[in-house]
PDB file of C-alpha atoms in Angstrom:
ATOM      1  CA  UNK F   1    -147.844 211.314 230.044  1.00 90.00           C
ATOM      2  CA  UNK F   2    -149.625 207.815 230.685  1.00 96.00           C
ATOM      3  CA  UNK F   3    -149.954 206.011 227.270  1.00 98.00           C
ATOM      4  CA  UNK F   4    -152.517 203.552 226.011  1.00 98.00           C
ATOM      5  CA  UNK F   5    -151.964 201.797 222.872  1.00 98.00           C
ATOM      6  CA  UNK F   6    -154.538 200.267 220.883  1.00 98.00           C
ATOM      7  CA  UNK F   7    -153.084 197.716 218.623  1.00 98.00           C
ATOM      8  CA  UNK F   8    -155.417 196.236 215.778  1.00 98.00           C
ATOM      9  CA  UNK F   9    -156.230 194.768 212.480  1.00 98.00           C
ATOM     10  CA  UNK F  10    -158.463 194.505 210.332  1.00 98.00           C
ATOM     11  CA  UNK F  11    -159.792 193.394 206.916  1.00 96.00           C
ATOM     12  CA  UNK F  12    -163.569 193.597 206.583  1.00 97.00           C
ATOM     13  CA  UNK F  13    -163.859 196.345 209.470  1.00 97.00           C
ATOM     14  CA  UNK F  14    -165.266 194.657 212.204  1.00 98.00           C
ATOM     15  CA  UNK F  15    -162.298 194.921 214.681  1.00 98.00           C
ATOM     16  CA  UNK F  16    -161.479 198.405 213.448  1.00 98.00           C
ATOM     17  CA  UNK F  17    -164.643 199.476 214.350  1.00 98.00           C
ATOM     18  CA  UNK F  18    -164.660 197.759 218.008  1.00 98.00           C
ATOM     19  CA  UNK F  19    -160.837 199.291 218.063  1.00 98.00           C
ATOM     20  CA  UNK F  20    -161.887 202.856 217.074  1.00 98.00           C
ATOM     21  CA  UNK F  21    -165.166 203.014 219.801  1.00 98.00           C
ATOM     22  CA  UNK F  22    -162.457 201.694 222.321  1.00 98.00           C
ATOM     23  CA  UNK F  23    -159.659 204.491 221.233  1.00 98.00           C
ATOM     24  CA  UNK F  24    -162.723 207.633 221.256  1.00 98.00           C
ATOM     25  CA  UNK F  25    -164.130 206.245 224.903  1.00 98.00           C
ATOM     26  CA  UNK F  26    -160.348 206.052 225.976  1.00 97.00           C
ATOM     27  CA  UNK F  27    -159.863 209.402 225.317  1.00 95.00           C
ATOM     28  CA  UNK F  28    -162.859 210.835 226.680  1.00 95.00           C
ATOM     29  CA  UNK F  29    -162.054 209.131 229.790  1.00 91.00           C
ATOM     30  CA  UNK F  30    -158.862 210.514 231.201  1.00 79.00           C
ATOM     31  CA  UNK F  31    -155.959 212.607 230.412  1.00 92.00           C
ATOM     32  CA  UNK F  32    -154.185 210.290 228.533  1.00 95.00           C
ATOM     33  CA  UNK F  33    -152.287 209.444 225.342  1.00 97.00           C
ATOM     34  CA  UNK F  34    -154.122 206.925 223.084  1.00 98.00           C
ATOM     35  CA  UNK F  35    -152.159 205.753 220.217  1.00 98.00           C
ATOM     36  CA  UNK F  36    -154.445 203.785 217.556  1.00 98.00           C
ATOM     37  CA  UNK F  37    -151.731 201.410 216.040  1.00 98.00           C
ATOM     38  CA  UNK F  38    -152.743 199.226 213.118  1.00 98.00           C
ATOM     39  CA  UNK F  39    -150.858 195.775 213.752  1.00 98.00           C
ATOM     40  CA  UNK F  40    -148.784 195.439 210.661  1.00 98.00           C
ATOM     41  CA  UNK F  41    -147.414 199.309 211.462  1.00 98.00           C
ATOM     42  CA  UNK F  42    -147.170 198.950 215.549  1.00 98.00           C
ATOM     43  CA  UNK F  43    -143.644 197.254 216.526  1.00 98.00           C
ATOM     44  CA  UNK F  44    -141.773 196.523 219.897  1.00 98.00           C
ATOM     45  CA  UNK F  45    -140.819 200.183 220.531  1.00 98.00           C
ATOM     46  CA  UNK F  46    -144.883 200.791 220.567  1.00 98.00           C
ATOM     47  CA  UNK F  47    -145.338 198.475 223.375  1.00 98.00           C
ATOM     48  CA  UNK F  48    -142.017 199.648 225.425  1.00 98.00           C
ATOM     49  CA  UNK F  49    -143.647 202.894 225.410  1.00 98.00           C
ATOM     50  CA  UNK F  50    -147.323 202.733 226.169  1.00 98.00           C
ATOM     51  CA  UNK F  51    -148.646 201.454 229.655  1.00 98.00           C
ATOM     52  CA  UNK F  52    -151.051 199.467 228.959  1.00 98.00           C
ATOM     53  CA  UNK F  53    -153.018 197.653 225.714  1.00 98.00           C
ATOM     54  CA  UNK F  54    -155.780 197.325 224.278  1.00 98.00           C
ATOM     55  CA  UNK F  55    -155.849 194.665 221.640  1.00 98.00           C
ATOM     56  CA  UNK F  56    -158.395 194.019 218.398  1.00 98.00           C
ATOM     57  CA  UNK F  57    -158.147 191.697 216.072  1.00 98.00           C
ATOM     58  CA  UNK F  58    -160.740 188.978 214.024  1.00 98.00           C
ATOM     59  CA  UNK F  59    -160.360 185.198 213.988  1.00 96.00           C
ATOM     60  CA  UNK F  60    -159.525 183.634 210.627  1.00 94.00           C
ATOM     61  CA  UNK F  61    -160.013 180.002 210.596  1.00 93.00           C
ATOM     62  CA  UNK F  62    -159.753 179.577 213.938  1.00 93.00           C
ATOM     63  CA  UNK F  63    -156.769 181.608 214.889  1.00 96.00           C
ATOM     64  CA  UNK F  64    -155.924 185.676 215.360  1.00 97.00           C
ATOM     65  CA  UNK F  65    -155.703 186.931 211.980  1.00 97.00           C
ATOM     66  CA  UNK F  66    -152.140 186.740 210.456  1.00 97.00           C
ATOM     67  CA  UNK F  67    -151.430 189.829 210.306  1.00 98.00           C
ATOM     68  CA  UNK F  68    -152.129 190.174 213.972  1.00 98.00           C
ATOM     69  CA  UNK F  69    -150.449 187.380 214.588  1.00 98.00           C
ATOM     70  CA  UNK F  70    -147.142 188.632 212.730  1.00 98.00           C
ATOM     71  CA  UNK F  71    -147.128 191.513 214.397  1.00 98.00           C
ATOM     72  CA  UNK F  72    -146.536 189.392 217.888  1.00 98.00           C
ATOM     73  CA  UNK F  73    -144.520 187.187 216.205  1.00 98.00           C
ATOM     74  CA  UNK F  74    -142.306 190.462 215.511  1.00 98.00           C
ATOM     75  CA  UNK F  75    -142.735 192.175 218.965  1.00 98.00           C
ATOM     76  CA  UNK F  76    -142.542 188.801 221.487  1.00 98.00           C
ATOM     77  CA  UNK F  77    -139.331 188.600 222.388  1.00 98.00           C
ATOM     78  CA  UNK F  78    -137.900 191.881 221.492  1.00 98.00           C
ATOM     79  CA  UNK F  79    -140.219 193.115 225.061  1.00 98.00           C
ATOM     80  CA  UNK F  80    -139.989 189.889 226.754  1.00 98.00           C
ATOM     81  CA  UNK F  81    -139.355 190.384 230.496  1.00 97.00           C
ATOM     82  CA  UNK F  82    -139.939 194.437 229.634  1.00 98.00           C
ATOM     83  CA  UNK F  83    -143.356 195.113 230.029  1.00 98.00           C
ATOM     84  CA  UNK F  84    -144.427 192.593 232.881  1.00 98.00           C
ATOM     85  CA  UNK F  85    -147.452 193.826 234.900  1.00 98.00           C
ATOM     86  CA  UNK F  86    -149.040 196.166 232.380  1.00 98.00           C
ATOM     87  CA  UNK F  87    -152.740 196.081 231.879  1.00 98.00           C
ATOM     88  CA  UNK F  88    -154.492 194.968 228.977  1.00 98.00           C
ATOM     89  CA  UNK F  89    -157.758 194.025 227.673  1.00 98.00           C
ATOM     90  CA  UNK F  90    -158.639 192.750 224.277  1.00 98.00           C
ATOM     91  CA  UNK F  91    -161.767 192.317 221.661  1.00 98.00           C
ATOM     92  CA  UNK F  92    -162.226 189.229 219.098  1.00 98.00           C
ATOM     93  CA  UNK F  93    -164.476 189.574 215.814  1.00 98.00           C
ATOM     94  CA  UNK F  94    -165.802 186.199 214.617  1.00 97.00           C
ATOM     95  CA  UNK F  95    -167.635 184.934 212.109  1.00 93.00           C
ATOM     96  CA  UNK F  96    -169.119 182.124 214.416  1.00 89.00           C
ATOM     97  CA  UNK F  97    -166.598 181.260 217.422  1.00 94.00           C
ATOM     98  CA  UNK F  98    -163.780 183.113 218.247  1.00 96.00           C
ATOM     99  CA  UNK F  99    -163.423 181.293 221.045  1.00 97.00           C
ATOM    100  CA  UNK F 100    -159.867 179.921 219.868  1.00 97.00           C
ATOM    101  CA  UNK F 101    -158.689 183.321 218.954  1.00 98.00           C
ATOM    102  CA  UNK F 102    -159.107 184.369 222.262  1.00 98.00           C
ATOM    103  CA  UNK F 103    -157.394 181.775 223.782  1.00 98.00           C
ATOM    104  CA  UNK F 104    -154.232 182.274 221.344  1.00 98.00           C
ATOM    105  CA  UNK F 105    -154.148 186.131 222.496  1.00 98.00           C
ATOM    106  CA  UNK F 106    -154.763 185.739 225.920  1.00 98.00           C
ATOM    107  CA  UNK F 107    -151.990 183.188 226.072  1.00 98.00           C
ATOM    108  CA  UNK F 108    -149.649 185.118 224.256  1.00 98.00           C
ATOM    109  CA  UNK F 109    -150.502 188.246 227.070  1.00 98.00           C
ATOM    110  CA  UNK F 110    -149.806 185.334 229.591  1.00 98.00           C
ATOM    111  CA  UNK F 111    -146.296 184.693 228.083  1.00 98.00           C
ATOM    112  CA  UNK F 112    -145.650 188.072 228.655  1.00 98.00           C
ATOM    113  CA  UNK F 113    -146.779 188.488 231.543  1.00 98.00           C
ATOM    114  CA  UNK F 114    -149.329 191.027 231.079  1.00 98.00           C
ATOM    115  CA  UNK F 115    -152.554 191.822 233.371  1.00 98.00           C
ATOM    116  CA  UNK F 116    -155.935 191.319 232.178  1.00 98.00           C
ATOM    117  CA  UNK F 117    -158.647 193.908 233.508  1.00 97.00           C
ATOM    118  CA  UNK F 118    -161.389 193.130 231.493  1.00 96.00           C
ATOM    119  CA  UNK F 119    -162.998 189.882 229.934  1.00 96.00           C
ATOM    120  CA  UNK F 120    -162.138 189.097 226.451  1.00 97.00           C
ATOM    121  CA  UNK F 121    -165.577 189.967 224.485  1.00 97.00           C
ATOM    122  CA  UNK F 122    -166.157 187.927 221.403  1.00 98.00           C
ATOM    123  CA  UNK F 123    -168.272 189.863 219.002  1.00 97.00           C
ATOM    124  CA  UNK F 124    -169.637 187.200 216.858  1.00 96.00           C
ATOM    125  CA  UNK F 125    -170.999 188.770 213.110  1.00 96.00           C
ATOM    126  CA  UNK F 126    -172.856 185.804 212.179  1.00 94.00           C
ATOM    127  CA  UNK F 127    -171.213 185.309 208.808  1.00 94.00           C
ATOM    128  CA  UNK F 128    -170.697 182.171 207.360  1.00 92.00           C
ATOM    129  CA  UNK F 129    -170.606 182.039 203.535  1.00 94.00           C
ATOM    130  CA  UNK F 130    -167.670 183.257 201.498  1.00 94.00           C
ATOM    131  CA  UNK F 131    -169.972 186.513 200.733  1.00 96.00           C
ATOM    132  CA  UNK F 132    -170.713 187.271 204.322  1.00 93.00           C
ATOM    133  CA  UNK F 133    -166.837 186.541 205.229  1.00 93.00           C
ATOM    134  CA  UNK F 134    -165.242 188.454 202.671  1.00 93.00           C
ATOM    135  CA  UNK F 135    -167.956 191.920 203.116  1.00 95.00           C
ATOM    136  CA  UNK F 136    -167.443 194.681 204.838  1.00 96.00           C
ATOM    137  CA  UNK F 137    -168.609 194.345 208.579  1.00 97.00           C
ATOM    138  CA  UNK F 138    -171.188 196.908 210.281  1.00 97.00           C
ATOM    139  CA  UNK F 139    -170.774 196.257 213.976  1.00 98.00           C
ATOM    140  CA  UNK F 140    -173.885 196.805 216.328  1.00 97.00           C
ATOM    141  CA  UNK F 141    -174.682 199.182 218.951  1.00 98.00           C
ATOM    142  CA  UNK F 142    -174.734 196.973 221.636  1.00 97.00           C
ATOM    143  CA  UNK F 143    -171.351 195.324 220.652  1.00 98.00           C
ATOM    144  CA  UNK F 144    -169.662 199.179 220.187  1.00 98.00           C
ATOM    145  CA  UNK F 145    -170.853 200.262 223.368  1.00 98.00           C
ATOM    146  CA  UNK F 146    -169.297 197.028 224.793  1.00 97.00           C
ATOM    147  CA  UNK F 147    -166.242 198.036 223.460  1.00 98.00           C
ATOM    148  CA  UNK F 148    -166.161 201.601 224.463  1.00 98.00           C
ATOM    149  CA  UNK F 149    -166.849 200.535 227.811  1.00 97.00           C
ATOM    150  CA  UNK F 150    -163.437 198.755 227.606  1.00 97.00           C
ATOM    151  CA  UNK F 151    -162.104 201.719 226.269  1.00 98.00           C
ATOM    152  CA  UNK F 152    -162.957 203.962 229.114  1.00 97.00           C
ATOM    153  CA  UNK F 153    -162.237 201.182 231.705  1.00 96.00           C
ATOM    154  CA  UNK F 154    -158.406 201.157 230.450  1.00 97.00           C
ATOM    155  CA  UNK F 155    -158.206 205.318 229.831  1.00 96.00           C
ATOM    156  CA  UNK F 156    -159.975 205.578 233.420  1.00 96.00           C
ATOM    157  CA  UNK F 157    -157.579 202.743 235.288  1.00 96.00           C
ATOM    158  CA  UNK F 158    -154.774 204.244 233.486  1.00 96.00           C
ATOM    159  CA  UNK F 159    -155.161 208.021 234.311  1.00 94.00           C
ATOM    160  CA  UNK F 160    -156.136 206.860 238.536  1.00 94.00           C
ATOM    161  CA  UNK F 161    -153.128 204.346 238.492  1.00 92.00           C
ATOM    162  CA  UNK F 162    -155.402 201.839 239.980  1.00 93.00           C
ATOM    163  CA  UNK F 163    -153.722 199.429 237.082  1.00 90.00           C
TER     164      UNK F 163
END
């Protein structure tokens, strides 16, 4: 069976949230396996096995979040030259940019060769004092159904082959 895996992390629930509206719209959109992988669980035997990704993470000072970016640190070169041509998309949740953060995970894709067949949405939460970092996130309609979408595009793409 075709396999999506949807990696993500998560502290205050914002990219949960986007990850979770992407993993229910996946699965409403083709026979397919969707696997719903928190980052600091998923590993290099995760990736070998799905055919495609779907990737959600915030941006912490400018960067993925560690824990995000621990888990690629982990994975990189243990599927390096493994999983070339595989689709992906991914989401960003930001406090004010995220502009960085995509950047840093799109590269990383680009190192391993991986196909991107969607933009890279930012979803930008607006919060900028240690109180509005630190709480828990409530993500808007506009920016869930934006992320669904992306989950259906993938589940579709996958179940046709068109990827």
């Amino acid at each position: 069976m075709t396999t999506l895996a949807i990696i993500w992390y998560s502290r205050t629930g914002g990219s949960r949230q986007l990850a979770q509206a992407a993993h229910d719209a996946a699965k409403e959109a083709g026979d397919i396996e969707v696997r719903f992988l928190p980052a600091e669980e998923a590993g290099a035997d995760d990736l070998l096995e799905a055919d495609g990704y779907i990737f959600a993470c915030p941006e912490n000072l400018a960067a993925i979040a560690g824990v995000m970016k621990a888990f690629f640190d982990r994975t990189y070169y243990e599927v390096l030259g493994r999983i070339e041509g595989r689709p992906y998309a991914a989401m960003i949740c930001a406090g004010s940019d995220g502009e960085n953060a995509k950047k840093q995970l799109e590269r990383i894709c680009t190192g391993w060769r991986l196909k991107r067949v969607a933009d890279t949405p930012i979803v930008n939460v607006g919060a900028q004092t240690k109180d509005e970092i630190l709480a828990e996130k409530t993500i808007g309609d506009d920016d869930l159904a934006k992320a669904r979408e992306l989950g259906a595009t993938l589940g579709a793409g996958l179940e046709m082959g068109v990827f």
